[in-house]
């Protein structure tokens, strides 16, 4: 197949006409498909159906004698912390198990840092304004929304395939206003890449000018494999401790995409100093988390092998959806040199890089044909993708048939937008 750039003007005009006709036919189908958010499908939630009957009304006492129905135990039950220790790569006494949203934990950590400061800092972050957080791009829009909402400046840092461009990170942290970096280190949202050991080593050992610098390590997809090939992620807590920077990382994770997205458990892991700091703040906010949900999770998932087995069931449901997107993209776009896309080994997203300057147009075309996509730019701070190039495709929620249809439609819109752009 010829690439778009090698077509004669006549061939290009013919192609445009054909694609336009196809697009009109697509519109006439009156589709209504939603590929916007990385939500689990209801069949995935069904996998945890039995959990809802647990722990039962006679099983409410935790291993340490805590009555899970009552107030208290801010850090979480010991058996719940032990369950997630291997997942987080942290000892159980350095783990906090909270309620249903890790995003809420990230929000709270930012608020506490802004109002109170973090260990190692002389003043609250809000008294050192304007502060900055580094944002690897493409990245997670809700991280950026937190920063924007609190008036924290953001500096985009390009991703390289092995995590953020560490030359750019090391340069940026020479500014004492730079207080942190967002990281989704495994199966990153949305690029799917996993940080290399060298990236982790450099993050752990770099020398930020700010003494109160934090790595916000959002390991949301750590057990969410889609393939037998599983890239190993180096342990950030250990790497930072070895480099003499034990207080640098704060790890976040949750069971939102393991058990139930609205009723899972949120997890935080960090150095003993950071955990003490977090609990001191959180203790004013709440008298304790929902420990019945913690027991429910322990009874249902049991151990690391139980978590891994459960995640295989997810993979069986969503793996075919990722494959369907890849097949549809390849079938329509291979050879034209108008787009490239990720083939993630895990996580919840596929990144589609379309022809520069056409991402917004692809979203518009798809929208008019009834396929809702995450807005172009969402993968960048302030919603601004300077190349208007990157789209995030979320294939988990719709049915397999709908995903296939939507991906075929997106591929058509991608090629059409590229042809129309080059036609001038
Ligand atoms: N972090 C990342 C990277 C995510 O993709 C998501 C969900 N889309 C979250 C956090 C939200 O997690 P939670 O449900 O625990 O708030």
Short mmCIF file of C-alpha atoms and ligand atoms in Angstrom, two decimals:
data_model
loop_
_atom_site.label_atom_id
_atom_site.label_comp_id
_atom_site.label_asym_id
_atom_site.label_seq_id
_atom_site.Cartn_x
_atom_site.Cartn_y
_atom_site.Cartn_z
CA UNK A 1 0.00 0.00 0.00
CA UNK A 2 1.36 3.46 -0.86
CA UNK A 3 1.86 5.91 2.00
CA UNK A 4 -0.30 9.03 1.83
CA UNK A 5 2.65 11.21 0.91
CA UNK A 6 3.38 9.24 -2.27
CA UNK A 7 -0.11 9.64 -3.78
CA UNK A 8 -0.60 11.92 -6.77
CA UNK A 9 -3.10 14.79 -6.33
CA UNK A 10 -5.68 12.81 -8.35
CA UNK A 11 -5.23 9.65 -6.28
CA UNK A 12 -5.52 11.73 -3.16
CA UNK A 13 -8.75 13.35 -4.38
CA UNK A 14 -10.19 9.92 -5.22
CA UNK A 15 -9.25 8.60 -1.81
CA UNK A 16 -10.86 11.60 -0.16
CA UNK A 17 -14.10 11.03 -2.04
CA UNK A 18 -14.17 7.34 -1.11
CA UNK A 19 -13.45 8.05 2.55
CA UNK A 20 -16.08 10.79 2.65
CA UNK A 21 -18.65 8.34 1.29
CA UNK A 22 -17.65 5.78 3.87
CA UNK A 23 -17.87 8.39 6.58
CA UNK A 24 -21.38 9.45 5.51
CA UNK A 25 -22.41 5.78 5.59
CA UNK A 26 -20.93 5.50 9.06
CA UNK A 27 -22.93 8.50 10.24
CA UNK A 28 -26.09 7.02 8.76
CA UNK A 29 -25.70 4.01 11.07
CA UNK A 30 -26.65 6.26 14.01
CA UNK A 31 -24.13 4.66 16.38
CA UNK A 32 -23.92 5.63 20.03
CA UNK A 33 -20.64 4.38 21.46
CA UNK A 34 -18.52 5.66 24.33
CA UNK A 35 -14.75 5.16 24.44
CA UNK A 36 -14.01 8.04 26.79
CA UNK A 37 -13.16 6.67 30.21
CA UNK A 38 -11.19 3.75 31.53
CA UNK A 39 -14.06 2.10 33.35
CA UNK A 40 -14.39 -1.63 33.95
CA UNK A 41 -17.29 -3.28 32.10
CA UNK A 42 -20.11 -4.73 34.18
CA UNK A 43 -18.89 -8.29 33.44
CA UNK A 44 -15.63 -7.31 35.12
CA UNK A 45 -17.51 -6.04 38.15
CA UNK A 46 -19.47 -9.31 38.15
CA UNK A 47 -16.17 -11.12 38.81
CA UNK A 48 -16.32 -9.69 42.32
CA UNK A 49 -20.02 -10.47 42.84
CA UNK A 50 -19.33 -12.98 45.62
CA UNK A 51 -17.37 -10.39 47.53
CA UNK A 52 -20.56 -8.48 48.27
CA UNK A 53 -21.75 -11.28 50.57
CA UNK A 54 -18.54 -11.02 52.63
CA UNK A 55 -17.53 -10.82 55.41
CA UNK A 56 -21.05 -11.77 56.59
CA UNK A 57 -22.69 -10.63 59.78
CA UNK A 58 -20.77 -13.04 62.09
CA UNK A 59 -17.27 -12.36 60.75
CA UNK A 60 -16.44 -8.84 61.81
CA UNK A 61 -13.41 -9.31 64.05
CA UNK A 62 -9.99 -8.65 62.58
CA UNK A 63 -6.83 -10.61 63.43
CA UNK A 64 -5.77 -8.06 66.02
CA UNK A 65 -9.17 -8.19 67.72
CA UNK A 66 -10.43 -4.97 66.11
CA UNK A 67 -14.21 -4.91 65.68
CA UNK A 68 -14.39 -3.95 62.01
CA UNK A 69 -17.83 -2.44 62.54
CA UNK A 70 -16.52 0.27 64.82
CA UNK A 71 -14.46 3.45 64.57
CA UNK A 72 -10.70 3.41 64.52
CA UNK A 73 -7.70 1.78 62.91
CA UNK A 74 -6.83 4.71 60.69
CA UNK A 75 -3.92 2.90 59.04
CA UNK A 76 -6.06 -0.08 58.05
CA UNK A 77 -6.30 -3.63 59.34
CA UNK A 78 -3.02 -5.56 59.61
CA UNK A 79 -4.26 -8.40 57.40
CA UNK A 80 -5.35 -5.97 54.67
CA UNK A 81 -2.00 -4.22 54.76
CA UNK A 82 -0.26 -7.61 54.61
CA UNK A 83 -2.41 -8.62 51.61
CA UNK A 84 -1.24 -5.61 49.61
CA UNK A 85 2.39 -5.57 50.78
CA UNK A 86 3.65 -7.65 47.82
CA UNK A 87 1.54 -5.61 45.37
CA UNK A 88 2.98 -2.32 46.61
CA UNK A 89 6.49 -3.60 47.30
CA UNK A 90 6.34 -2.17 50.81
CA UNK A 91 6.34 -3.66 54.31
CA UNK A 92 2.85 -3.82 55.85
CA UNK A 93 3.72 -1.24 58.50
CA UNK A 94 4.51 1.28 55.75
CA UNK A 95 1.09 0.87 54.12
CA UNK A 96 -2.14 2.76 54.71
CA UNK A 97 -5.43 1.25 53.53
CA UNK A 98 -8.08 3.89 53.04
CA UNK A 99 -11.51 4.12 51.46
CA UNK A 100 -12.55 3.71 47.88
CA UNK A 101 -10.45 6.16 45.83
CA UNK A 102 -6.71 6.55 45.38
CA UNK A 103 -7.40 9.81 43.57
CA UNK A 104 -8.89 11.08 46.84
CA UNK A 105 -5.64 10.08 48.61
CA UNK A 106 -3.62 12.01 46.04
CA UNK A 107 -5.92 14.98 46.52
CA UNK A 108 -5.46 14.83 50.28
CA UNK A 109 -1.68 14.48 50.07
CA UNK A 110 -1.56 17.58 47.87
CA UNK A 111 -3.85 19.50 50.23
CA UNK A 112 -1.78 18.51 53.29
CA UNK A 113 1.45 19.43 51.46
CA UNK A 114 0.00 22.78 50.46
CA UNK A 115 -1.44 23.63 53.88
CA UNK A 116 1.03 21.95 56.22
CA UNK A 117 4.14 21.14 54.22
CA UNK A 118 5.84 17.75 54.03
CA UNK A 119 8.71 16.29 56.08
CA UNK A 120 11.98 17.88 54.99
CA UNK A 121 10.32 21.14 53.98
CA UNK A 122 10.61 24.39 55.87
CA UNK A 123 7.24 25.78 54.89
CA UNK A 124 3.91 24.59 53.48
CA UNK A 125 3.99 24.39 49.70
CA UNK A 126 1.35 27.12 49.53
CA UNK A 127 3.73 29.52 51.29
CA UNK A 128 6.39 28.91 48.65
CA UNK A 129 4.33 29.88 45.64
CA UNK A 130 4.41 29.55 42.76
CA UNK A 131 5.22 25.86 42.99
CA UNK A 132 5.48 23.44 40.10
CA UNK A 133 4.88 19.74 39.53
CA UNK A 134 6.40 17.91 36.59
CA UNK A 135 3.88 16.13 34.39
CA UNK A 136 5.10 13.39 32.07
CA UNK A 137 3.05 13.55 28.84
CA UNK A 138 0.95 11.94 27.62
CA UNK A 139 -0.43 11.56 31.14
CA UNK A 140 -3.53 11.18 33.29
CA UNK A 141 -5.95 14.10 32.99
CA UNK A 142 -7.15 13.86 36.60
CA UNK A 143 -3.60 14.41 37.90
CA UNK A 144 -3.48 17.56 35.82
CA UNK A 145 -6.93 18.63 37.03
CA UNK A 146 -5.76 18.37 40.66
CA UNK A 147 -2.79 20.63 39.95
CA UNK A 148 -4.86 23.10 37.96
CA UNK A 149 -7.52 23.18 40.67
CA UNK A 150 -4.94 24.09 43.32
CA UNK A 151 -3.05 26.57 41.15
CA UNK A 152 0.05 24.36 40.95
CA UNK A 153 2.05 25.09 37.80
CA UNK A 154 2.71 22.14 35.52
CA UNK A 155 5.68 21.48 33.28
CA UNK A 156 5.16 18.78 30.64
CA UNK A 157 7.98 16.24 30.33
CA UNK A 158 7.96 13.95 27.30
CA UNK A 159 7.67 10.20 27.81
CA UNK A 160 10.33 8.15 26.05
CA UNK A 161 9.04 4.56 26.05
CA UNK A 162 10.96 3.93 29.29
CA UNK A 163 9.23 6.57 31.39
CA UNK A 164 9.83 10.33 31.46
CA UNK A 165 12.81 11.93 29.70
CA UNK A 166 15.18 11.91 32.66
CA UNK A 167 17.53 14.51 31.17
CA UNK A 168 14.59 16.93 31.12
CA UNK A 169 13.53 15.90 34.64
CA UNK A 170 17.01 16.35 36.11
CA UNK A 171 17.28 19.76 34.48
CA UNK A 172 13.84 20.88 35.70
CA UNK A 173 14.40 19.84 39.34
CA UNK A 174 17.33 22.26 39.60
CA UNK A 175 14.58 24.86 40.22
CA UNK A 176 13.57 24.83 43.93
CA UNK A 177 9.98 25.70 42.92
CA UNK A 178 9.68 22.19 41.44
CA UNK A 179 8.17 20.15 44.26
CA UNK A 180 7.24 16.92 42.62
CA UNK A 181 6.55 14.72 39.65
CA UNK A 182 3.51 12.63 38.73
CA UNK A 183 4.40 9.09 37.71
CA UNK A 184 2.22 6.20 36.52
CA UNK A 185 5.16 3.83 36.42
CA UNK A 186 3.58 0.59 35.22
CA UNK A 187 1.45 0.40 32.09
CA UNK A 188 1.27 4.16 32.19
CA UNK A 189 -1.99 5.98 31.54
CA UNK A 190 -2.24 6.33 28.59
CA UNK A 191 0.98 5.27 26.80
CA UNK A 192 1.11 1.81 28.42
CA UNK A 193 4.84 2.00 28.98
CA UNK A 194 6.61 0.76 32.12
CA UNK A 195 9.48 2.76 33.60
CA UNK A 196 12.88 1.11 33.06
CA UNK A 197 15.19 0.25 35.95
CA UNK A 198 17.46 3.09 34.84
CA UNK A 199 14.57 5.60 34.96
CA UNK A 200 13.68 4.46 38.48
CA UNK A 201 17.34 4.67 39.54
CA UNK A 202 17.68 8.20 38.20
CA UNK A 203 14.42 9.35 39.83
CA UNK A 204 15.62 7.92 43.13
CA UNK A 205 19.12 9.37 43.02
CA UNK A 206 18.67 12.77 41.31
CA UNK A 207 19.30 15.93 43.32
CA UNK A 208 16.30 18.25 43.30
CA UNK A 209 16.95 21.75 44.62
CA UNK A 210 13.75 21.45 46.71
CA UNK A 211 14.46 19.54 49.95
CA UNK A 212 10.74 18.68 50.13
CA UNK A 213 10.49 17.13 46.65
CA UNK A 214 8.03 14.23 46.24
CA UNK A 215 7.59 11.54 43.61
CA UNK A 216 3.83 10.94 43.35
CA UNK A 217 4.04 7.28 42.30
CA UNK A 218 0.54 6.38 41.10
CA UNK A 219 0.92 2.66 40.54
CA UNK A 220 -2.71 2.24 39.50
CA UNK A 221 -2.05 -0.60 37.03
CA UNK A 222 0.56 -2.69 38.83
CA UNK A 223 -1.32 -6.02 38.62
CA UNK A 224 -3.25 -5.25 35.44
CA UNK A 225 -1.43 -7.43 32.91
CA UNK A 226 -2.71 -8.08 29.39
CA UNK A 227 0.09 -10.37 28.19
CA UNK A 228 2.38 -13.13 29.38
CA UNK A 229 5.31 -10.77 28.93
CA UNK A 230 5.46 -8.75 32.16
CA UNK A 231 7.94 -5.91 32.38
CA UNK A 232 9.42 -5.74 35.88
CA UNK A 233 9.16 -2.42 37.65
CA UNK A 234 12.00 -1.57 40.03
CA UNK A 235 10.99 -0.93 43.65
CA UNK A 236 10.87 2.84 44.10
CA UNK A 237 10.81 2.73 47.92
CA UNK A 238 13.95 0.59 48.02
CA UNK A 239 15.71 2.56 45.27
CA UNK A 240 15.05 5.86 47.06
CA UNK A 241 16.06 4.47 50.46
CA UNK A 242 19.31 3.10 49.00
CA UNK A 243 20.04 6.50 47.46
CA UNK A 244 19.52 8.17 50.84
CA UNK A 245 16.18 9.68 49.76
CA UNK A 246 13.73 7.47 51.64
CA UNK A 247 11.12 10.22 52.02
CA UNK A 248 11.00 11.06 48.31
CA UNK A 249 8.29 8.67 47.01
CA UNK A 250 4.64 8.32 47.97
CA UNK A 251 3.02 5.31 46.32
CA UNK A 252 -0.69 5.19 45.50
CA UNK A 253 -2.79 2.31 44.21
CA UNK A 254 -6.29 0.93 44.54
CA UNK A 255 -8.50 -2.04 43.86
CA UNK A 256 -10.84 0.04 41.70
CA UNK A 257 -9.92 -2.08 38.68
CA UNK A 258 -9.33 -5.26 40.66
CA UNK A 259 -12.64 -5.62 42.52
CA UNK A 260 -15.16 -2.78 42.31
CA UNK A 261 -14.47 0.66 40.85
CA UNK A 262 -16.90 2.40 43.19
CA UNK A 263 -16.34 0.25 46.25
CA UNK A 264 -12.73 -0.85 46.31
CA UNK A 265 -9.84 0.02 48.62
CA UNK A 266 -7.33 2.83 48.16
CA UNK A 267 -3.73 2.25 49.18
CA UNK A 268 -0.81 4.46 50.13
CA UNK A 269 2.75 3.32 50.86
CA UNK A 270 5.74 5.42 51.83
CA UNK A 271 8.64 5.78 54.26
CA UNK A 272 7.86 5.53 58.00
CA UNK A 273 8.28 9.32 58.25
CA UNK A 274 5.85 10.00 55.41
CA UNK A 275 3.31 7.47 56.74
CA UNK A 276 3.43 9.13 60.16
CA UNK A 277 3.00 12.54 58.54
CA UNK A 278 0.08 11.35 56.43
CA UNK A 279 -1.70 9.69 59.36
CA UNK A 280 -1.26 12.80 61.53
CA UNK A 281 -3.16 14.82 58.93
CA UNK A 282 -5.67 12.11 58.02
CA UNK A 283 -6.49 11.54 61.70
CA UNK A 284 -8.13 14.94 61.80
CA UNK A 285 -10.14 14.22 58.71
CA UNK A 286 -11.58 10.84 59.72
CA UNK A 287 -11.91 8.56 62.75
CA UNK A 288 -11.13 5.56 60.60
CA UNK A 289 -11.84 3.85 57.28
CA UNK A 290 -14.47 1.30 56.28
CA UNK A 291 -12.89 -1.84 57.72
CA UNK A 292 -15.74 -4.13 56.75
CA UNK A 293 -14.73 -3.48 53.15
CA UNK A 294 -11.16 -4.30 54.12
CA UNK A 295 -12.21 -7.67 55.62
CA UNK A 296 -14.39 -8.28 52.56
CA UNK A 297 -11.36 -7.82 50.31
CA UNK A 298 -9.11 -10.04 52.45
CA UNK A 299 -11.70 -12.83 52.54
CA UNK A 300 -12.26 -12.59 48.79
CA UNK A 301 -8.76 -12.06 47.39
CA UNK A 302 -6.92 -13.98 50.17
CA UNK A 303 -3.30 -13.46 49.03
CA UNK A 304 -1.05 -12.38 46.17
CA UNK A 305 -1.86 -15.57 44.24
CA UNK A 306 -5.57 -14.84 44.70
CA UNK A 307 -5.10 -11.34 43.30
CA UNK A 308 -3.11 -12.69 40.34
CA UNK A 309 -5.76 -15.32 39.58
CA UNK A 310 -8.49 -12.69 39.75
CA UNK A 311 -6.58 -10.41 37.38
CA UNK A 312 -6.32 -13.27 34.87
CA UNK A 313 -10.13 -13.32 34.77
CA UNK A 314 -10.10 -9.61 33.93
CA UNK A 315 -7.52 -10.22 31.24
CA UNK A 316 -9.74 -12.88 29.65
CA UNK A 317 -12.54 -10.30 29.39
CA UNK A 318 -10.63 -7.23 28.26
CA UNK A 319 -7.70 -8.73 26.32
CA UNK A 320 -9.94 -9.41 23.27
CA UNK A 321 -11.12 -5.78 23.34
CA UNK A 322 -7.54 -4.49 23.15
CA UNK A 323 -6.86 -6.95 20.33
CA UNK A 324 -9.97 -5.77 18.48
CA UNK A 325 -8.74 -2.16 18.57
CA UNK A 326 -5.29 -3.14 17.33
CA UNK A 327 -6.76 -5.22 14.52
CA UNK A 328 -9.10 -2.44 13.44
CA UNK A 329 -6.31 0.15 13.48
CA UNK A 330 -3.93 -2.12 11.58
CA UNK A 331 -6.55 -3.04 8.99
CA UNK A 332 -7.33 0.56 8.12
CA UNK A 333 -4.16 2.47 8.93
CA UNK A 334 -1.17 0.19 8.30
CA UNK A 335 1.04 1.52 5.54
CA UNK A 336 -0.48 5.02 5.21
CA UNK A 337 2.00 6.60 7.63
CA UNK A 338 -0.68 8.79 9.16
CA UNK A 339 -0.84 7.33 12.68
CA UNK A 340 0.87 5.10 15.21
CA UNK A 341 -0.56 3.41 18.26
CA UNK A 342 0.59 1.62 21.40
CA UNK A 343 0.33 -2.14 21.91
CA UNK A 344 0.16 -2.18 25.70
CA UNK A 345 1.17 -5.19 27.77
CA UNK A 346 -1.16 -4.04 30.52
CA UNK A 347 -3.28 -1.24 31.91
CA UNK A 348 -6.45 0.28 30.54
CA UNK A 349 -5.55 2.38 27.51
CA UNK A 350 -4.26 2.52 23.98
CA UNK A 351 -2.60 5.71 22.78
CA UNK A 352 -3.32 6.69 19.22
CA UNK A 353 -1.00 9.29 17.73
CA UNK A 354 -2.64 10.73 14.64
CA UNK A 355 -1.24 13.12 12.04
CA UNK A 356 -0.06 16.33 13.72
CA UNK A 357 -2.78 18.95 13.86
CA UNK A 358 -5.67 16.50 13.41
CA UNK A 359 -6.43 15.01 16.85
CA UNK A 360 -9.20 17.55 17.55
CA UNK A 361 -10.64 16.93 14.09
CA UNK A 362 -10.62 13.14 14.60
CA UNK A 363 -12.54 13.58 17.87
CA UNK A 364 -15.01 15.88 16.11
CA UNK A 365 -15.54 13.52 13.19
CA UNK A 366 -15.95 10.54 15.52
CA UNK A 367 -18.34 12.52 17.74
CA UNK A 368 -20.54 13.43 14.75
CA UNK A 369 -20.68 9.76 13.87
CA UNK A 370 -21.83 8.91 17.41
CA UNK A 371 -18.52 7.74 18.91
CA UNK A 372 -17.52 9.68 22.02
CA UNK A 373 -13.74 9.92 22.50
CA UNK A 374 -11.77 11.58 25.30
CA UNK A 375 -11.23 15.17 24.13
CA UNK A 376 -8.01 15.84 22.22
CA UNK A 377 -5.54 17.50 24.58
CA UNK A 378 -6.80 15.67 27.70
CA UNK A 379 -3.49 13.81 27.90
CA UNK A 380 -1.62 17.10 28.47
CA UNK A 381 -1.58 19.75 31.21
CA UNK A 382 -4.22 22.46 30.73
CA UNK A 383 -5.76 20.27 28.00
CA UNK A 384 -3.20 21.56 25.51
CA UNK A 385 -1.40 19.08 23.29
CA UNK A 386 1.03 21.33 21.38
CA UNK A 387 1.07 18.93 18.43
CA UNK A 388 -2.69 18.21 18.50
CA UNK A 389 -1.66 14.60 18.00
CA UNK A 390 -2.39 12.27 20.93
CA UNK A 391 -5.66 10.46 21.58
CA UNK A 392 -6.45 8.13 24.45
CA UNK A 393 -8.57 5.12 23.56
CA UNK A 394 -10.32 3.37 26.44
CA UNK A 395 -11.59 -0.01 25.23
CA UNK A 396 -12.66 -1.75 28.46
CA UNK A 397 -16.20 -0.53 29.07
CA UNK A 398 -18.16 -1.13 25.83
CA UNK A 399 -18.96 -4.64 24.61
CA UNK A 400 -16.47 -6.37 22.31
CA UNK A 401 -18.71 -5.76 19.30
CA UNK A 402 -19.06 -2.09 20.15
CA UNK A 403 -15.31 -1.71 20.70
CA UNK A 404 -14.61 -3.22 17.29
CA UNK A 405 -17.12 -0.92 15.58
CA UNK A 406 -15.84 2.13 17.42
CA UNK A 407 -12.19 1.35 16.61
CA UNK A 408 -13.01 0.86 12.92
CA UNK A 409 -14.80 4.20 12.97
CA UNK A 410 -11.91 5.96 14.74
CA UNK A 411 -9.48 4.52 12.21
CA UNK A 412 -11.63 5.81 9.35
CA UNK A 413 -11.84 9.26 10.96
CA UNK A 414 -8.05 9.24 11.49
CA UNK A 415 -7.34 8.54 7.84
CA UNK A 416 -10.01 10.95 6.63
CA UNK A 417 -8.68 13.78 8.82
CA UNK A 418 -5.13 13.15 7.56
CA UNK A 419 -6.25 13.15 3.91
CA UNK A 420 -8.29 16.32 4.37
CA UNK A 421 -5.42 18.08 6.14
CA UNK A 422 -2.92 17.27 3.44
CA UNK A 423 -5.51 18.23 0.80
CA UNK A 424 -5.28 21.70 2.40
N1 LIG B 1 -4.68 6.78 38.73
C1 LIG B 1 -4.72 6.43 37.44
C2 LIG B 1 -3.47 6.45 36.65
C3 LIG B 1 -5.93 6.06 36.86
O1 LIG B 1 -5.96 5.75 35.56
C4 LIG B 1 -7.10 6.06 37.64
C5 LIG B 1 -8.43 5.66 37.08
N2 LIG B 1 -8.72 6.02 35.81
C6 LIG B 1 -7.01 6.45 38.97
C7 LIG B 1 -5.80 6.79 39.50
C8 LIG B 1 -8.23 6.52 39.84
O2 LIG B 1 -8.15 5.57 40.81
P1 LIG B 1 -9.21 5.44 41.99
O3 LIG B 1 -10.40 4.76 41.46
O4 LIG B 1 -8.47 4.62 43.00
O5 LIG B 1 -9.50 6.82 42.51
#
